[in-house]
Tab-separated table of C-alpha atoms and ligand atoms in Angstrom:
chain	number	residue	atom	x	y	z
A	1	MET	CA	4.625	23.756	-6.669
A	2	SER	CA	3.300	25.883	-4.127
A	3	GLN	CA	3.070	24.838	-0.356
A	4	THR	CA	-0.379	23.041	0.336
A	5	TYR	CA	-0.098	22.691	4.336
A	6	ASP	CA	2.078	24.738	6.693
A	7	LYS	CA	2.505	22.046	9.372
A	8	VAL	CA	2.363	18.129	8.529
A	9	ALA	CA	2.801	15.276	11.048
A	10	LEU	CA	3.711	11.825	9.795
A	11	ILE	CA	2.888	9.062	12.553
A	12	GLY	CA	4.836	6.090	11.687
A	13	LEU	CA	8.154	6.448	9.735
A	14	GLY	CA	8.528	3.395	7.391
A	15	LEU	CA	8.448	3.065	3.342
A	16	ILE	CA	5.204	5.229	2.863
A	17	ALA	CA	5.798	7.920	5.489
A	18	SER	CA	9.496	8.411	4.320
A	19	SER	CA	8.731	8.526	0.580
A	20	MET	CA	5.962	11.155	1.406
A	21	TYR	CA	8.273	13.168	3.250
A	22	TRP	CA	11.202	13.103	0.521
A	23	ALA	CA	8.398	13.863	-2.292
A	24	MET	CA	6.883	16.902	0.130
A	25	LYS	CA	10.518	18.382	0.401
A	26	ARG	CA	11.317	17.828	-3.366
A	27	GLU	CA	8.313	19.802	-4.231
A	28	GLY	CA	8.366	22.361	-1.261
A	29	LEU	CA	4.639	21.371	-0.607
A	30	ALA	CA	4.940	21.481	3.293
A	31	GLY	CA	6.113	24.080	5.775
A	32	GLU	CA	7.224	21.937	8.438
A	33	VAL	CA	7.167	18.226	8.790
A	34	ARG	CA	7.151	16.284	12.160
A	35	GLY	CA	7.549	12.518	12.431
A	36	TYR	CA	6.946	10.153	15.124
A	37	ALA	CA	7.532	6.225	15.169
A	38	ARG	CA	6.971	3.925	18.006
A	39	SER	CA	10.444	2.535	18.657
A	40	SER	CA	13.449	4.591	19.783
A	41	GLU	CA	15.511	2.739	17.163
A	42	THR	CA	13.536	4.012	14.151
A	43	ARG	CA	13.391	7.564	15.582
A	44	ASP	CA	17.014	7.493	15.764
A	45	VAL	CA	17.530	6.159	12.168
A	46	ALA	CA	15.042	8.942	11.252
A	47	ARG	CA	17.207	11.606	12.966
A	48	GLU	CA	20.298	10.355	11.198
A	49	ILE	CA	19.228	10.155	7.787
A	50	GLY	CA	17.351	13.669	8.165
A	51	LEU	CA	13.897	12.033	7.623
A	52	CYS	CA	11.441	14.863	8.653
A	53	ASP	CA	12.412	18.561	9.714
A	54	SER	CA	11.941	17.072	13.413
A	55	VAL	CA	11.283	13.692	15.044
A	56	CYS	CA	9.367	13.781	18.207
A	57	ASP	CA	9.499	11.312	21.153
A	58	SER	CA	5.503	11.106	21.320
A	59	ALA	CA	2.700	11.107	19.026
A	60	ALA	CA	0.828	13.802	20.767
A	61	GLU	CA	3.746	16.250	20.345
A	62	ALA	CA	3.976	15.477	16.456
A	63	VAL	CA	0.515	16.075	16.130
A	64	ARG	CA	0.183	19.309	18.028
A	65	ASP	CA	-0.715	22.506	15.707
A	66	ALA	CA	-0.675	20.205	12.716
A	67	ASP	CA	-2.824	21.176	9.652
A	68	LEU	CA	-2.496	17.542	8.246
A	69	VAL	CA	-1.672	14.458	10.224
A	70	VAL	CA	-1.134	11.186	8.337
A	71	LEU	CA	-1.264	7.902	9.916
A	72	CYS	CA	1.316	5.688	8.083
A	73	VAL	CA	1.248	2.512	10.578
A	74	PRO	CA	-0.039	-0.902	9.890
A	75	VAL	CA	-3.773	-1.226	9.500
A	76	GLY	CA	-4.285	-2.908	12.888
A	77	ALA	CA	-2.396	-0.142	14.788
A	78	MET	CA	-4.664	2.782	13.303
A	79	GLY	CA	-7.250	2.696	16.057
A	80	ALA	CA	-4.919	2.744	18.823
A	81	VAL	CA	-2.718	5.516	17.260
A	82	ALA	CA	-6.040	7.516	16.575
A	83	GLU	CA	-6.998	7.309	20.326
A	84	GLU	CA	-3.623	8.355	21.253
A	85	ILE	CA	-3.499	11.667	19.012
A	86	ALA	CA	-7.143	12.722	19.334
A	87	PRO	CA	-6.879	14.907	22.520
A	88	HIS	CA	-4.124	16.727	20.625
A	89	LEU	CA	-5.360	17.493	17.368
A	90	LYS	CA	-5.781	21.137	16.094
A	91	ALA	CA	-9.366	22.391	15.336
A	92	GLY	CA	-10.062	22.434	11.655
A	93	ALA	CA	-6.849	19.809	10.855
A	94	THR	CA	-7.203	17.350	8.460
A	95	VAL	CA	-6.558	13.594	9.541
A	96	SER	CA	-5.757	11.326	6.709
A	97	ASP	CA	-3.966	7.601	6.530
A	98	VAL	CA	-2.496	5.657	3.868
A	99	GLY	CA	-3.593	2.127	4.940
A	100	SER	CA	-4.057	-0.614	2.234
A	101	VAL	CA	-7.797	-1.383	3.577
A	102	LYS	CA	-10.152	1.290	3.927
A	103	LYS	CA	-13.373	0.042	5.794
A	104	ALA	CA	-11.856	-1.325	8.836
A	105	VAL	CA	-9.699	1.533	9.228
A	106	ILE	CA	-12.570	4.046	8.977
A	107	GLU	CA	-14.446	1.949	11.591
A	108	ALA	CA	-11.220	1.654	13.825
A	109	VAL	CA	-10.190	5.345	13.646
A	110	GLY	CA	-13.420	7.482	13.047
A	111	PRO	CA	-14.831	6.997	16.454
A	112	TYR	CA	-11.913	8.634	18.139
A	113	LEU	CA	-11.820	11.781	16.288
A	114	PRO	CA	-13.264	14.713	17.401
A	115	ASP	CA	-16.191	16.565	15.359
A	116	ASN	CA	-14.006	19.698	14.445
A	117	VAL	CA	-11.439	17.630	12.348
A	118	ASN	CA	-11.652	16.419	8.766
A	119	PHE	CA	-10.909	12.647	8.520
A	120	ILE	CA	-10.084	11.869	4.689
A	121	PRO	CA	-8.799	8.175	4.323
A	122	ALA	CA	-6.349	7.746	1.483
A	123	HIS	CA	-4.490	4.779	-0.025
A	124	PRO	CA	-1.582	5.379	-2.312
A	125	LEU	CA	-1.367	2.346	-4.813
A	126	ALA	CA	2.466	2.453	-4.672
A	127	GLY	CA	4.912	0.253	-2.819
A	128	THR	CA	7.768	-2.053	-2.777
A	129	GLU	CA	8.581	-5.092	-0.739
A	130	HIS	CA	11.146	-2.978	1.593
A	131	SER	CA	10.020	-1.426	4.752
A	132	GLY	CA	11.326	0.803	7.446
A	133	PRO	CA	12.349	4.430	7.443
A	134	GLY	CA	15.627	3.912	5.176
A	135	SER	CA	13.395	2.368	2.487
A	136	GLY	CA	11.607	5.397	1.139
A	137	PHE	CA	12.375	7.484	-2.255
A	138	ALA	CA	10.753	10.613	-3.533
A	139	GLU	CA	9.693	9.135	-6.720
A	140	LEU	CA	7.524	6.292	-5.538
A	141	PHE	CA	4.309	8.015	-5.819
A	142	ASP	CA	5.178	9.116	-9.535
A	143	ASN	CA	2.409	8.390	-11.989
A	144	ARG	CA	0.919	5.889	-9.432
A	145	TYR	CA	-2.747	6.394	-8.195
A	146	THR	CA	-3.857	7.453	-4.759
A	147	LEU	CA	-7.412	6.841	-3.991
A	148	LEU	CA	-9.292	9.249	-1.341
A	149	VAL	CA	-12.111	7.893	0.549
A	150	PRO	CA	-13.965	10.870	1.833
A	151	ALA	CA	-17.086	10.813	3.831
A	152	GLN	CA	-20.027	12.462	2.067
A	153	ASN	CA	-20.078	15.216	4.641
A	154	THR	CA	-16.294	16.292	4.564
A	155	PRO	CA	-16.039	19.797	3.038
A	156	GLN	CA	-14.853	19.733	-0.477
A	157	LYS	CA	-12.307	22.407	0.173
A	158	ALA	CA	-10.371	20.029	2.725
A	159	VAL	CA	-10.593	17.070	0.253
A	160	GLN	CA	-9.229	19.771	-2.629
A	161	LYS	CA	-6.375	20.408	-0.387
A	162	LEU	CA	-5.413	16.801	0.213
A	163	ARG	CA	-5.728	15.953	-3.342
A	164	GLU	CA	-3.232	18.799	-4.322
A	165	LEU	CA	-0.675	17.478	-2.041
A	166	TRP	CA	-0.949	13.967	-3.407
A	167	GLU	CA	-0.913	15.341	-6.838
A	168	GLY	CA	2.142	17.512	-6.135
A	169	ILE	CA	4.132	14.469	-4.952
A	170	GLY	CA	3.287	12.863	-8.254
A	171	ALA	CA	0.216	10.888	-7.818
A	172	LYS	CA	-2.903	10.626	-9.908
A	173	VAL	CA	-5.898	11.107	-7.514
A	174	GLU	CA	-9.140	9.478	-7.769
A	175	GLU	CA	-12.129	9.196	-5.245
A	176	MET	CA	-13.883	5.850	-4.265
A	177	ASP	CA	-16.219	4.454	-1.622
A	178	ALA	CA	-14.501	2.273	1.180
A	179	GLU	CA	-16.381	-0.785	0.225
A	180	HIS	CA	-15.550	-0.801	-3.371
A	181	HIS	CA	-11.816	0.264	-2.515
A	182	ASP	CA	-11.555	-2.985	-0.268
A	183	LEU	CA	-12.881	-5.164	-3.308
A	184	VAL	CA	-11.010	-3.459	-5.909
A	185	LEU	CA	-7.877	-3.750	-3.900
A	186	GLY	CA	-8.800	-7.499	-2.860
A	187	VAL	CA	-8.544	-8.228	-6.552
A	188	THR	CA	-5.524	-6.332	-7.581
A	189	SER	CA	-3.397	-6.535	-4.705
A	190	HIS	CA	-4.467	-8.599	-1.786
A	191	ALA	CA	-5.254	-11.921	-3.257
A	192	PRO	CA	-2.342	-11.837	-5.407
A	193	HIS	CA	0.034	-11.359	-2.561
A	194	LEU	CA	-1.698	-14.364	-0.733
A	195	ILE	CA	-1.126	-16.256	-3.942
A	196	ALA	CA	2.468	-15.267	-3.952
A	197	TYR	CA	2.896	-16.187	-0.358
A	198	THR	CA	1.458	-19.589	-0.997
A	199	MET	CA	3.444	-20.241	-4.052
A	200	VAL	CA	6.676	-19.280	-2.314
A	201	GLY	CA	5.698	-21.674	0.617
A	202	VAL	CA	4.765	-24.407	-1.545
A	203	ALA	CA	8.303	-24.598	-3.249
A	204	ASP	CA	9.733	-24.405	0.116
A	205	ASP	CA	7.646	-27.475	1.327
A	206	LEU	CA	8.541	-29.367	-2.116
A	207	ARG	CA	11.150	-31.578	-0.663
A	208	ARG	CA	11.899	-33.178	-4.274
A	209	VAL	CA	13.249	-29.837	-5.192
A	210	THR	CA	15.828	-28.716	-2.857
A	211	ASP	CA	15.978	-25.364	-1.417
A	212	SER	CA	19.286	-24.630	-3.198
A	213	GLU	CA	17.599	-25.649	-6.473
A	214	VAL	CA	14.724	-23.280	-5.949
A	215	ILE	CA	17.250	-20.487	-5.385
A	216	LYS	CA	19.611	-21.263	-8.081
A	217	TYR	CA	17.168	-22.088	-10.963
A	218	SER	CA	14.491	-19.486	-9.842
A	219	ALA	CA	13.312	-18.522	-13.384
A	220	ALA	CA	10.870	-15.326	-13.849
A	221	GLY	CA	7.682	-16.841	-12.490
A	222	PHE	CA	9.022	-17.872	-9.060
A	223	ARG	CA	11.413	-14.937	-8.777
A	224	ASP	CA	8.443	-12.528	-9.084
A	225	PHE	CA	6.513	-14.503	-6.453
A	226	THR	CA	9.556	-14.146	-3.992
A	227	ARG	CA	9.592	-10.522	-4.682
A	228	ILE	CA	5.891	-9.989	-3.419
A	229	ALA	CA	6.446	-12.562	-0.686
A	230	ALA	CA	9.324	-10.729	0.852
A	231	SER	CA	6.655	-8.022	1.683
A	232	ASP	CA	6.336	-6.889	5.382
A	233	PRO	CA	4.695	-9.581	7.519
A	234	THR	CA	3.119	-7.195	10.046
A	235	MET	CA	1.565	-5.015	7.113
A	236	TRP	CA	0.191	-7.980	5.138
A	237	ARG	CA	-0.974	-9.981	8.281
A	238	ASP	CA	-3.092	-6.901	8.990
A	239	VAL	CA	-4.533	-6.379	5.542
A	240	PHE	CA	-5.836	-9.994	5.392
A	241	LEU	CA	-7.336	-9.821	9.022
A	242	ASN	CA	-9.093	-6.532	7.981
A	243	ASN	CA	-10.054	-7.084	4.506
A	244	LYS	CA	-11.525	-10.594	5.236
A	245	GLU	CA	-14.766	-10.270	3.234
A	246	ALA	CA	-13.317	-9.234	-0.193
A	247	THR	CA	-10.204	-11.331	0.160
A	248	LEU	CA	-12.063	-14.465	0.839
A	249	GLU	CA	-14.462	-13.842	-1.920
A	250	ILE	CA	-11.921	-13.474	-4.316
A	251	LEU	CA	-9.991	-16.537	-3.235
A	252	GLY	CA	-13.239	-18.519	-3.606
A	253	ARG	CA	-13.269	-17.212	-7.210
A	254	PHE	CA	-9.625	-17.905	-7.735
A	255	THR	CA	-9.940	-21.528	-6.360
A	256	GLU	CA	-12.984	-22.208	-8.808
A	257	GLU	CA	-10.787	-20.865	-11.675
A	258	LEU	CA	-7.701	-23.099	-10.610
A	259	PHE	CA	-9.838	-26.241	-10.582
A	260	ALA	CA	-11.064	-25.535	-14.167
A	261	LEU	CA	-7.390	-25.104	-15.538
A	262	GLN	CA	-6.296	-28.196	-13.561
A	263	ARG	CA	-9.198	-30.296	-15.154
A	264	ALA	CA	-8.078	-28.778	-18.653
A	265	ILE	CA	-4.559	-29.952	-18.198
A	266	ARG	CA	-5.915	-33.339	-17.014
A	267	THR	CA	-8.241	-33.671	-19.843
A	268	GLY	CA	-5.898	-32.177	-22.441
A	269	ASP	CA	-8.127	-29.162	-23.249
A	270	GLY	CA	-5.474	-27.098	-25.201
A	271	ASP	CA	-8.157	-24.918	-26.444
A	272	LEU	CA	-9.518	-23.825	-22.838
A	273	LEU	CA	-5.872	-23.223	-21.781
A	274	HIS	CA	-5.148	-21.260	-25.010
A	275	ALA	CA	-8.346	-19.102	-24.804
A	276	TYR	CA	-7.568	-18.489	-21.058
A	277	PHE	CA	-4.060	-17.237	-21.587
A	278	THR	CA	-5.135	-15.100	-24.569
A	279	ARG	CA	-7.482	-13.423	-22.364
A	280	THR	CA	-4.801	-12.703	-19.447
A	281	ARG	CA	-2.291	-11.463	-21.904
A	282	ALA	CA	-4.739	-8.697	-22.930
A	283	ILE	CA	-5.160	-7.650	-19.510
A	284	ARG	CA	-1.294	-7.346	-19.170
A	285	ARG	CA	-1.324	-5.342	-22.371
A	286	GLY	CA	-4.118	-3.013	-20.780
A	287	ILE	CA	-1.862	-2.348	-17.648
A	288	ILE	CA	1.155	-1.343	-19.773
A	289	GLU	CA	-1.144	0.907	-22.023
A	290	ALA	CA	-2.384	2.664	-18.803
A	291	GLY	CA	1.247	3.386	-18.058
A	292	GLN	CA	1.100	1.399	-14.887
A	293	ASP	CA	4.096	-0.990	-15.961
A	294	THR	CA	6.851	-1.082	-18.133
A	295	ASP	CA	6.999	-3.194	-21.509
A	296	ALA	CA	10.503	-4.033	-21.328
A	297	PRO	CA	11.182	-7.703	-20.997
A	298	ASP	CA	11.531	-9.074	-17.649
A	299	PHE	CA	10.354	-5.810	-16.193
A	300	GLY	CA	13.401	-4.263	-17.596
A	301	ARG	CA	15.868	-6.191	-15.694
A	302	VAL	CA	17.206	-7.613	-18.984
A	303	LYS	CA	19.723	-5.096	-20.308
A	304	LYS	CA	19.222	-4.418	-23.853
B	1	LIG	P1	6.705	0.162	7.351
B	1	LIG	O1	8.013	0.563	6.448
B	1	LIG	O2	6.812	-1.148	7.965
B	1	LIG	O3	6.554	1.110	8.514
B	1	LIG	C1	5.532	0.988	9.571
B	1	LIG	C2	5.851	2.209	10.724
B	1	LIG	O4	4.643	1.977	11.463
B	1	LIG	C3	7.031	1.958	11.413
B	1	LIG	O5	7.482	3.195	11.759
B	1	LIG	C4	6.464	1.338	12.795
B	1	LIG	O6	7.212	1.800	13.690
B	1	LIG	C5	5.216	1.823	13.023
B	1	LIG	N1	4.367	0.948	13.541
B	1	LIG	C6	4.177	-0.507	13.519
B	1	LIG	N2	3.583	-1.212	14.218
B	1	LIG	C7	2.944	0.050	14.874
B	1	LIG	C8	2.159	-0.225	16.196
B	1	LIG	N3	1.707	-1.110	16.696
B	1	LIG	N4	1.811	1.335	16.812
B	1	LIG	C9	2.527	2.319	16.217
B	1	LIG	N5	3.240	2.301	15.469
B	1	LIG	C10	3.669	1.151	14.671
B	1	LIG	O7	5.239	0.195	6.883
B	1	LIG	P2	4.746	0.901	5.259
B	1	LIG	O8	5.053	-0.013	4.217
B	1	LIG	O9	5.190	2.298	5.279
B	1	LIG	O10	3.344	0.762	5.519
B	1	LIG	C11	2.708	1.630	6.392
B	1	LIG	C12	1.026	1.925	6.053
B	1	LIG	O11	0.896	1.874	4.628
B	1	LIG	C13	0.202	0.409	6.036
B	1	LIG	O12	-0.921	0.757	6.709
B	1	LIG	C14	0.244	-0.088	4.842
B	1	LIG	O13	-0.954	-1.002	4.662
B	1	LIG	C15	0.073	0.990	3.660
B	1	LIG	N6	0.870	0.905	2.597
B	1	LIG	C16	1.897	0.151	2.569
B	1	LIG	C17	1.980	0.017	1.203
B	1	LIG	C18	3.587	-0.890	0.623
B	1	LIG	O14	3.752	-1.560	-0.252
B	1	LIG	N7	4.326	-0.968	1.790
B	1	LIG	C19	1.703	0.425	-0.139
B	1	LIG	C20	0.587	1.412	0.185
B	1	LIG	C21	-0.045	1.515	1.388
B	1	LIG	P3	8.685	1.163	14.359
B	1	LIG	O15	9.563	1.097	13.192
B	1	LIG	O16	9.198	2.096	15.233
B	1	LIG	O17	8.356	-0.241	14.493
């Protein structure tokens, strides 16, 4: 794979930025990568583990001369970071981000950026429940989708270059508009996270089942919820506050369906339950056939 950008700046050095760095290095896609994180603790860890070719003490220094700047901070911090870096951006540079919400990020970042840079928002649909500079790994994006959300007037050449970077680090790339992105992710990621947070919270509240029983007997269902519910609190607070509309719409639908299933259980409507679970099983099959998860029992945790 050949180099796509000469100088890249990663602002925020957590799971996504560190995975991007290791993957770019693996593929030789960037000449020089500079990183910046808000706290000196994170910058020190980054230097210790060799994350980025150099770690700068200010965002301004990191973005100077960069051909690509990627904002890898929580959604709620994107606007302030854009304001800070805007005066230091190189003319013709591409500014992108990896935020899990797109409409709110575009509204927060767009107004600060000068006309002579290309803003191409992006969202890699890949992650884990871990965070911080030590949590990244080069394979994170392999075979996962990254959605690009370019404005209509963005030069095709700039979009193509960013696409090549993401494809180079293993992702499948598609373009989508911001509003649709937020609705799709509301269904596939944001609402499920809220439901997982709620389920784990409920188990914690059920005093008839002790905490130690919940942990000791955690079966596949609950255990899988706990993994999702261990995700970074700051990131997820910001996701819900910034994708309000779509999340609330989907939770409304979710509540209606939950009531329907609750009623079926109360009235003994086994046919409804069976038909419902048959439909959901087909959705799971579709995900496996699309290569987006493993077919191994218990997500491959059971050794054959
Ligand atoms: P992370 O591991 O928690 O790292 C976040 C980084 O942002 C840290 O370096 C942190 O600096 C910095 N930061 C936090 N608050 C900040 C602020 N107010 N101002 C400036 N910098 C700040 O996060 P991540 O998982 O990589 O997520 C980064 C972005 O990717 C988020 O927008 C998230 O929505 C998106 N995303 C995440 C996932 C996922 O599964 N994790 C998947 C796709 C997209 P310090 O360490 O110095 O505090």
